[in-house]
């Protein structure tokens, strides 16, 4: 079961990938998470990509593809995987074809208005990194504090308004063409993202059957 999840920022692909990972017993691989971990640990890769992420731009295709290629060679990927945030453009999708045969490409669709609303309300805990949204349920009990450890909730640098606009326009220009790419391969499924989390999961599981 080799699955790609894509959709505009905050469509819920990260949330769904985490749920599917447990249900399907295959790893969840998020390029955004890999970059953020490296930034946090100040590795050479992290230092190289920090300003790119902060500004809402894409990391270059060679760097990103190399990371995914190495990750997919690991033992835990032999029965499948869920890719979240990769590929992000046709160039990456073509590169992926050369080292993995994807079974399902799932687009979680939401409108730009919905994405902007969700992005500008996204917060994360400065200590445990738990992600909240002040707009969608479940909300934190206090809009400023983490439910688990009472640490302040902060906004990701790339969730600031200027970066949000850039990320959405990059999505339309570069990532949305993946629909046609996977449609032609007859493995595209479109799921409505503006539904409760459990309903989105149910719709995804239905198309994977
Ligand atoms: P995400 O958490 O998926 O929204 O990714 C956060 C940021 O990581 C993006 O805005 C990009 O800067 C970078 N990134 C994640 N995945 C990719 C990718 N496949 N190609 C290039 N840059 C990426």
PDB file of N, CA, C and O and ligand atoms in Angstrom, residues 9-10 13 30-33 35-36 39 49 52-61 64-65 68 84-89 92 119 122 156 158-159 167 170, ligand 1:
ATOM      1  N   UNK A   9      -2.399  23.471   2.250  1.00  0.00           N
ATOM      2  CA  UNK A   9      -2.004  23.525   3.655  1.00  0.00           C
ATOM      3  C   UNK A   9      -3.258  23.482   4.529  1.00  0.00           C
ATOM      4  O   UNK A   9      -4.260  24.116   4.195  1.00  0.00           O
ATOM      5  N   UNK A  10      -3.176  22.732   5.609  1.00  0.00           N
ATOM      6  CA  UNK A  10      -4.269  22.522   6.594  1.00  0.00           C
ATOM      7  C   UNK A  10      -5.450  21.728   6.065  1.00  0.00           C
ATOM      8  O   UNK A  10      -6.505  21.704   6.681  1.00  0.00           O
ATOM      9  N   UNK A  13      -4.042  16.669   5.838  1.00  0.00           N
ATOM     10  CA  UNK A  13      -3.312  15.472   5.378  1.00  0.00           C
ATOM     11  C   UNK A  13      -2.388  14.910   6.461  1.00  0.00           C
ATOM     12  O   UNK A  13      -2.276  13.697   6.591  1.00  0.00           O
ATOM     13  N   UNK A  30       6.630  12.517   6.382  1.00  0.00           N
ATOM     14  CA  UNK A  30       6.287  13.906   6.058  1.00  0.00           C
ATOM     15  C   UNK A  30       7.568  14.688   5.809  1.00  0.00           C
ATOM     16  O   UNK A  30       8.409  14.802   6.713  1.00  0.00           O
ATOM     17  N   UNK A  31       7.720  15.219   4.610  1.00  0.00           N
ATOM     18  CA  UNK A  31       8.933  15.992   4.314  1.00  0.00           C
ATOM     19  C   UNK A  31       8.983  17.247   5.189  1.00  0.00           C
ATOM     20  O   UNK A  31      10.048  17.620   5.683  1.00  0.00           O
ATOM     21  N   UNK A  32       7.826  17.874   5.420  1.00  0.00           N
ATOM     22  CA  UNK A  32       7.789  19.064   6.284  1.00  0.00           C
ATOM     23  C   UNK A  32       8.312  18.728   7.676  1.00  0.00           C
ATOM     24  O   UNK A  32       9.120  19.457   8.243  1.00  0.00           O
ATOM     25  N   UNK A  33       7.867  17.578   8.237  1.00  0.00           N
ATOM     26  CA  UNK A  33       8.336  17.168   9.578  1.00  0.00           C
ATOM     27  C   UNK A  33       9.842  16.910   9.561  1.00  0.00           C
ATOM     28  O   UNK A  33      10.556  17.274  10.493  1.00  0.00           O
ATOM     29  N   UNK A  35      12.089  18.237   7.615  1.00  0.00           N
ATOM     30  CA  UNK A  35      12.802  19.523   7.586  1.00  0.00           C
ATOM     31  C   UNK A  35      12.737  20.209   8.945  1.00  0.00           C
ATOM     32  O   UNK A  35      13.738  20.713   9.450  1.00  0.00           O
ATOM     33  N   UNK A  36      11.543  20.213   9.563  1.00  0.00           N
ATOM     34  CA  UNK A  36      11.406  20.910  10.857  1.00  0.00           C
ATOM     35  C   UNK A  36      12.278  20.257  11.943  1.00  0.00           C
ATOM     36  O   UNK A  36      12.881  20.954  12.757  1.00  0.00           O
ATOM     37  N   UNK A  39      15.729  21.430  11.420  1.00  0.00           N
ATOM     38  CA  UNK A  39      15.887  22.839  11.822  1.00  0.00           C
ATOM     39  C   UNK A  39      16.026  22.903  13.341  1.00  0.00           C
ATOM     40  O   UNK A  39      16.905  23.577  13.880  1.00  0.00           O
ATOM     41  N   UNK A  49      17.900  24.850   5.170  1.00  0.00           N
ATOM     42  CA  UNK A  49      16.513  25.049   4.725  1.00  0.00           C
ATOM     43  C   UNK A  49      15.688  26.000   5.594  1.00  0.00           C
ATOM     44  O   UNK A  49      14.566  26.346   5.223  1.00  0.00           O
ATOM     45  N   UNK A  52      14.234  29.074   3.963  1.00  0.00           N
ATOM     46  CA  UNK A  52      13.326  28.677   2.868  1.00  0.00           C
ATOM     47  C   UNK A  52      11.945  28.356   3.460  1.00  0.00           C
ATOM     48  O   UNK A  52      10.911  28.805   2.960  1.00  0.00           O
ATOM     49  N   UNK A  53      11.937  27.569   4.545  1.00  0.00           N
ATOM     50  CA  UNK A  53      10.655  27.218   5.173  1.00  0.00           C
ATOM     51  C   UNK A  53       9.983  28.461   5.764  1.00  0.00           C
ATOM     52  O   UNK A  53       8.786  28.663   5.584  1.00  0.00           O
ATOM     53  N   UNK A  54      10.790  29.296   6.448  1.00  0.00           N
ATOM     54  CA  UNK A  54      10.203  30.479   7.101  1.00  0.00           C
ATOM     55  C   UNK A  54       9.499  31.373   6.087  1.00  0.00           C
ATOM     56  O   UNK A  54       8.479  31.976   6.386  1.00  0.00           O
ATOM     57  N   UNK A  55      10.067  31.452   4.887  1.00  0.00           N
ATOM     58  CA  UNK A  55       9.471  32.337   3.888  1.00  0.00           C
ATOM     59  C   UNK A  55       8.342  31.677   3.110  1.00  0.00           C
ATOM     60  O   UNK A  55       7.691  32.294   2.285  1.00  0.00           O
ATOM     61  N   UNK A  56       8.146  30.379   3.334  1.00  0.00           N
ATOM     62  CA  UNK A  56       7.047  29.679   2.647  1.00  0.00           C
ATOM     63  C   UNK A  56       7.429  29.170   1.267  1.00  0.00           C
ATOM     64  O   UNK A  56       6.561  28.787   0.477  1.00  0.00           O
ATOM     65  N   UNK A  57       8.742  29.164   0.953  1.00  0.00           N
ATOM     66  CA  UNK A  57       9.173  28.647  -0.351  1.00  0.00           C
ATOM     67  C   UNK A  57       9.418  27.151  -0.291  1.00  0.00           C
ATOM     68  O   UNK A  57       9.439  26.561   0.787  1.00  0.00           O
ATOM     69  N   UNK A  58       9.640  26.536  -1.466  1.00  0.00           N
ATOM     70  CA  UNK A  58       9.932  25.099  -1.503  1.00  0.00           C
ATOM     71  C   UNK A  58      11.436  24.860  -1.473  1.00  0.00           C
ATOM     72  O   UNK A  58      12.210  25.604  -2.082  1.00  0.00           O
ATOM     73  N   UNK A  59      11.831  23.803  -0.788  1.00  0.00           N
ATOM     74  CA  UNK A  59      13.226  23.358  -0.791  1.00  0.00           C
ATOM     75  C   UNK A  59      13.491  22.772  -2.190  1.00  0.00           C
ATOM     76  O   UNK A  59      12.559  22.271  -2.841  1.00  0.00           O
ATOM     77  N   UNK A  60      14.746  22.829  -2.652  1.00  0.00           N
ATOM     78  CA  UNK A  60      15.010  22.380  -4.019  1.00  0.00           C
ATOM     79  C   UNK A  60      14.695  20.884  -4.200  1.00  0.00           C
ATOM     80  O   UNK A  60      14.771  20.095  -3.257  1.00  0.00           O
ATOM     81  N   UNK A  61      14.324  20.544  -5.426  1.00  0.00           N
ATOM     82  CA  UNK A  61      13.857  19.184  -5.722  1.00  0.00           C
ATOM     83  C   UNK A  61      14.910  18.112  -5.443  1.00  0.00           C
ATOM     84  O   UNK A  61      14.584  17.035  -4.942  1.00  0.00           O
ATOM     85  N   UNK A  64      15.208  17.401  -1.669  1.00  0.00           N
ATOM     86  CA  UNK A  64      13.994  16.766  -1.132  1.00  0.00           C
ATOM     87  C   UNK A  64      13.846  15.337  -1.648  1.00  0.00           C
ATOM     88  O   UNK A  64      13.542  14.407  -0.884  1.00  0.00           O
ATOM     89  N   UNK A  65      14.111  15.162  -2.927  1.00  0.00           N
ATOM     90  CA  UNK A  65      13.943  13.825  -3.516  1.00  0.00           C
ATOM     91  C   UNK A  65      14.948  12.839  -2.921  1.00  0.00           C
ATOM     92  O   UNK A  65      14.616  11.684  -2.646  1.00  0.00           O
ATOM     93  N   UNK A  68      13.775  11.585   0.435  1.00  0.00           N
ATOM     94  CA  UNK A  68      12.685  10.598   0.320  1.00  0.00           C
ATOM     95  C   UNK A  68      13.219   9.275  -0.215  1.00  0.00           C
ATOM     96  O   UNK A  68      12.857   8.199   0.269  1.00  0.00           O
ATOM     97  N   UNK A  84       3.399  12.310   2.892  1.00  0.00           N
ATOM     98  CA  UNK A  84       2.634  13.521   3.221  1.00  0.00           C
ATOM     99  C   UNK A  84       3.533  14.720   2.904  1.00  0.00           C
ATOM    100  O   UNK A  84       4.538  14.929   3.564  1.00  0.00           O
ATOM    101  N   UNK A  85       3.189  15.435   1.843  1.00  0.00           N
ATOM    102  CA  UNK A  85       3.991  16.621   1.481  1.00  0.00           C
ATOM    103  C   UNK A  85       5.013  16.344   0.387  1.00  0.00           C
ATOM    104  O   UNK A  85       5.756  17.227   0.000  1.00  0.00           O
ATOM    105  N   UNK A  86       5.050  15.137  -0.092  1.00  0.00           N
ATOM    106  CA  UNK A  86       5.927  14.780  -1.218  1.00  0.00           C
ATOM    107  C   UNK A  86       5.161  13.800  -2.106  1.00  0.00           C
ATOM    108  O   UNK A  86       4.586  12.856  -1.567  1.00  0.00           O
ATOM    109  N   UNK A  87       5.141  13.963  -3.418  1.00  0.00           N
ATOM    110  CA  UNK A  87       5.761  15.032  -4.199  1.00  0.00           C
ATOM    111  C   UNK A  87       4.956  16.326  -4.105  1.00  0.00           C
ATOM    112  O   UNK A  87       3.770  16.321  -3.827  1.00  0.00           O
ATOM    113  N   UNK A  88       5.653  17.423  -4.372  1.00  0.00           N
ATOM    114  CA  UNK A  88       5.048  18.743  -4.268  1.00  0.00           C
ATOM    115  C   UNK A  88       4.954  19.397  -5.647  1.00  0.00           C
ATOM    116  O   UNK A  88       4.415  20.480  -5.785  1.00  0.00           O
ATOM    117  N   UNK A  89       5.515  18.760  -6.657  1.00  0.00           N
ATOM    118  CA  UNK A  89       5.425  19.274  -8.031  1.00  0.00           C
ATOM    119  C   UNK A  89       5.664  18.106  -8.997  1.00  0.00           C
ATOM    120  O   UNK A  89       5.994  16.984  -8.565  1.00  0.00           O
ATOM    121  N   UNK A  92       9.137  16.368  -8.942  1.00  0.00           N
ATOM    122  CA  UNK A  92       9.307  15.399  -7.845  1.00  0.00           C
ATOM    123  C   UNK A  92       8.480  14.132  -8.110  1.00  0.00           C
ATOM    124  O   UNK A  92       8.918  13.017  -7.794  1.00  0.00           O
ATOM    125  N   UNK A 119      -5.234  28.150   8.516  1.00  0.00           N
ATOM    126  CA  UNK A 119      -3.800  28.436   8.700  1.00  0.00           C
ATOM    127  C   UNK A 119      -3.569  29.560   9.692  1.00  0.00           C
ATOM    128  O   UNK A 119      -2.691  29.475  10.547  1.00  0.00           O
ATOM    129  N   UNK A 122      -3.922  28.336  13.199  1.00  0.00           N
ATOM    130  CA  UNK A 122      -3.145  27.180  13.663  1.00  0.00           C
ATOM    131  C   UNK A 122      -2.116  27.630  14.709  1.00  0.00           C
ATOM    132  O   UNK A 122      -1.444  28.622  14.543  1.00  0.00           O
ATOM    133  N   UNK A 156       3.542  28.971  13.795  1.00  0.00           N
ATOM    134  CA  UNK A 156       4.702  28.643  12.967  1.00  0.00           C
ATOM    135  C   UNK A 156       5.064  29.873  12.140  1.00  0.00           C
ATOM    136  O   UNK A 156       4.176  30.596  11.701  1.00  0.00           O
ATOM    137  N   UNK A 158       5.934  30.001   9.170  1.00  0.00           N
ATOM    138  CA  UNK A 158       5.346  29.960   7.835  1.00  0.00           C
ATOM    139  C   UNK A 158       3.815  29.966   7.880  1.00  0.00           C
ATOM    140  O   UNK A 158       3.166  29.826   6.860  1.00  0.00           O
ATOM    141  N   UNK A 159       3.223  30.119   9.064  1.00  0.00           N
ATOM    142  CA  UNK A 159       1.774  30.322   9.166  1.00  0.00           C
ATOM    143  C   UNK A 159       1.438  31.808   9.343  1.00  0.00           C
ATOM    144  O   UNK A 159       0.307  32.182   9.622  1.00  0.00           O
ATOM    145  N   UNK A 167       2.492  30.294   0.152  1.00  0.00           N
ATOM    146  CA  UNK A 167       2.376  28.830   0.152  1.00  0.00           C
ATOM    147  C   UNK A 167       1.158  28.379  -0.654  1.00  0.00           C
ATOM    148  O   UNK A 167       1.214  27.385  -1.362  1.00  0.00           O
ATOM    149  N   UNK A 170       1.939  28.811  -4.365  1.00  0.00           N
ATOM    150  CA  UNK A 170       2.838  27.739  -4.811  1.00  0.00           C
ATOM    151  C   UNK A 170       2.037  26.445  -4.955  1.00  0.00           C
ATOM    152  O   UNK A 170       2.219  25.680  -5.903  1.00  0.00           O
TER     153      UNK A 170
HETATM  154  P1  LIG B   1       4.456  21.131   5.163  1.00  0.00           P
HETATM  155  O1  LIG B   1       4.578  20.814   6.617  1.00  0.00           O
HETATM  156  O2  LIG B   1       4.178  19.925   4.306  1.00  0.00           O
HETATM  157  O3  LIG B   1       3.502  22.281   4.899  1.00  0.00           O
HETATM  158  O4  LIG B   1       5.907  21.638   4.680  1.00  0.00           O
HETATM  159  C1  LIG B   1       6.514  22.761   5.287  1.00  0.00           C
HETATM  160  C2  LIG B   1       7.572  23.328   4.352  1.00  0.00           C
HETATM  161  O5  LIG B   1       8.594  22.334   4.122  1.00  0.00           O
HETATM  162  C3  LIG B   1       7.099  23.727   2.962  1.00  0.00           C
HETATM  163  O6  LIG B   1       6.503  25.017   2.940  1.00  0.00           O
HETATM  164  C4  LIG B   1       8.421  23.682   2.195  1.00  0.00           C
HETATM  165  O7  LIG B   1       9.237  24.789   2.507  1.00  0.00           O
HETATM  166  C5  LIG B   1       9.086  22.460   2.786  1.00  0.00           C
HETATM  167  N1  LIG B   1       8.704  21.223   2.050  1.00  0.00           N
HETATM  168  C6  LIG B   1       7.960  20.196   2.523  1.00  0.00           C
HETATM  169  N2  LIG B   1       7.821  19.230   1.581  1.00  0.00           N
HETATM  170  C7  LIG B   1       8.489  19.678   0.492  1.00  0.00           C
HETATM  171  C8  LIG B   1       8.704  19.156  -0.803  1.00  0.00           C
HETATM  172  N3  LIG B   1       8.196  17.965  -1.183  1.00  0.00           N
HETATM  173  N4  LIG B   1       9.459  19.882  -1.669  1.00  0.00           N
HETATM  174  C9  LIG B   1       9.979  21.071  -1.301  1.00  0.00           C
HETATM  175  N5  LIG B   1       9.801  21.635  -0.106  1.00  0.00           N
HETATM  176  C10 LIG B   1       9.065  20.950   0.805  1.00  0.00           C
END
